[in-house]
Amino acid sequence: ETFASLYSRKEEEEDEEGQRLYANVKMEESPCLGSCQFAPVVAVEHEDYEGTVGLEGMDGLELNTRVFHKVITESDVDRVWGCITNAIHTMAEEEEEEDESDYEEEGVAI
């Protein structure tokens, strides 16, 4: 149920042109993540990092284990999905700033 709720949010969000915003986000069910006592849990991985990552919006224990705990209600799923989308947007903004900085540095070197 948790997986299906998160998956539907991923599939439903579109930009103003009708393009799916999170088409590149991969979602998979997985075996135990080491926090079964807090199940159901949700973990987030990113190709630039080893293992699961902690996200802004996790509580202290969640950050320590790098998984969201007891994701049961729609409100829980909303919190998790909000943290995920926030992280996606933050990373995209940082990449844009980095690209602009690289461009400015190249311009100065000319």
Short mmCIF file of C-alpha atoms in Angstrom, two decimals:
data_model
loop_
_atom_site.label_atom_id
_atom_site.label_comp_id
_atom_site.label_asym_id
_atom_site.label_seq_id
_atom_site.Cartn_x
_atom_site.Cartn_y
_atom_site.Cartn_z
CA GLU A 1 0.00 0.00 0.00
CA THR A 2 2.84 2.43 0.84
CA PHE A 3 4.62 1.61 -2.42
CA ALA A 4 1.45 2.10 -4.45
CA SER A 5 0.74 5.44 -2.77
CA LEU A 6 4.22 6.75 -3.50
CA TYR A 7 4.16 5.40 -7.04
CA SER A 8 0.87 7.13 -7.80
CA ARG A 9 2.30 10.47 -6.64
CA LYS A 10 5.32 9.99 -8.89
CA GLU A 11 3.15 9.19 -11.90
CA GLU A 12 0.53 11.89 -11.35
CA GLU A 13 2.68 15.02 -11.05
CA GLU A 14 2.97 16.93 -14.32
CA ASP A 15 4.31 20.29 -15.42
CA GLU A 16 2.21 22.92 -17.19
CA GLU A 17 2.87 21.19 -20.54
CA GLY A 18 1.56 17.84 -19.32
CA GLN A 19 5.01 16.24 -19.02
CA ARG A 20 5.56 13.93 -16.06
CA LEU A 21 7.87 15.73 -13.64
CA TYR A 22 9.39 12.65 -12.06
CA ALA A 23 9.61 10.25 -14.99
CA ASN A 24 13.31 9.64 -14.25
CA VAL A 25 12.67 8.62 -10.64
CA LYS A 26 12.96 4.85 -10.27
CA MET A 27 10.95 3.12 -7.57
CA GLU A 28 11.53 -0.44 -6.44
CA GLU A 29 10.34 -2.64 -3.63
CA SER A 30 13.21 -4.04 -1.62
CA PRO A 31 13.97 -6.61 1.05
CA CYS A 32 14.57 -5.61 4.67
CA LEU A 33 16.46 -2.34 5.11
CA GLY A 34 17.48 -3.07 8.69
CA SER A 35 14.63 -1.19 10.32
CA CYS A 36 11.87 -3.80 10.25
CA GLN A 37 10.72 -2.79 13.74
CA PHE A 38 9.70 0.57 12.20
CA ALA A 39 7.96 -0.92 9.13
CA PRO A 40 6.81 0.00 6.67
CA VAL A 41 9.92 2.00 5.84
CA VAL A 42 10.96 3.97 2.77
CA ALA A 43 14.57 4.54 1.74
CA VAL A 44 15.97 6.87 -0.88
CA GLU A 45 19.07 6.20 -2.96
CA HIS A 46 20.88 8.50 -5.34
CA GLU A 47 23.35 7.39 -7.99
CA ASP A 48 25.97 9.85 -6.70
CA TYR A 49 25.97 8.34 -3.19
CA GLU A 50 26.64 4.94 -1.65
CA GLY A 51 23.59 3.33 -0.02
CA THR A 52 20.56 5.20 1.23
CA VAL A 53 20.57 8.92 1.96
CA GLY A 54 19.11 11.07 4.71
CA LEU A 55 16.81 13.87 3.60
CA GLU A 56 15.71 17.16 5.06
CA GLY A 57 12.43 16.50 6.87
CA MET A 58 13.47 13.20 8.44
CA ASP A 59 13.41 13.03 12.24
CA GLY A 60 16.57 12.22 14.21
CA LEU A 61 16.17 8.44 14.26
CA GLU A 62 15.23 8.40 10.58
CA LEU A 63 18.38 10.37 9.76
CA ASN A 64 20.48 7.92 11.78
CA THR A 65 19.07 4.91 9.91
CA ARG A 66 18.58 6.82 6.63
CA VAL A 67 15.06 5.46 6.15
CA PHE A 68 11.62 6.95 6.77
CA HIS A 69 9.85 5.00 9.52
CA LYS A 70 6.23 3.82 9.89
CA VAL A 71 5.01 5.19 6.56
CA ILE A 72 1.43 4.04 7.03
CA THR A 73 -1.08 6.83 6.42
CA GLU A 74 -1.57 9.09 3.42
CA SER A 75 -0.21 11.90 5.59
CA ASP A 76 2.98 9.88 6.14
CA VAL A 77 3.28 9.29 2.39
CA ASP A 78 2.73 13.01 1.74
CA ARG A 79 5.58 13.84 4.14
CA VAL A 80 7.94 11.35 2.49
CA TRP A 81 7.04 12.43 -1.05
CA GLY A 82 7.44 16.09 -0.07
CA CYS A 83 10.94 15.38 1.26
CA ILE A 84 11.84 13.52 -1.92
CA THR A 85 10.59 16.23 -4.28
CA ASN A 86 12.26 18.91 -2.15
CA ALA A 87 15.57 17.07 -2.45
CA ILE A 88 15.14 16.71 -6.22
CA HIS A 89 14.46 20.44 -6.64
CA THR A 90 17.32 21.42 -4.32
CA MET A 91 19.80 19.28 -6.23
CA ALA A 92 18.56 20.64 -9.57
CA GLU A 93 19.01 24.22 -8.33
CA GLU A 94 22.51 23.43 -7.07
CA GLU A 95 23.42 21.93 -10.45
CA GLU A 96 22.10 25.04 -12.22
CA GLU A 97 24.14 27.31 -9.94
CA GLU A 98 27.22 25.15 -10.52
CA ASP A 99 26.71 25.27 -14.29
CA GLU A 100 26.31 29.07 -14.16
CA SER A 101 29.44 29.36 -12.02
CA ASP A 102 31.40 27.21 -14.47
CA TYR A 103 30.16 29.37 -17.34
CA GLU A 104 31.15 32.58 -15.55
CA GLU A 105 34.60 31.20 -14.76
CA GLU A 106 35.08 30.19 -18.39
CA GLY A 107 33.99 33.67 -19.48
CA VAL A 108 36.58 35.31 -17.22
CA ALA A 109 39.34 33.08 -18.52
CA ILE A 110 38.78 34.12 -22.14
#
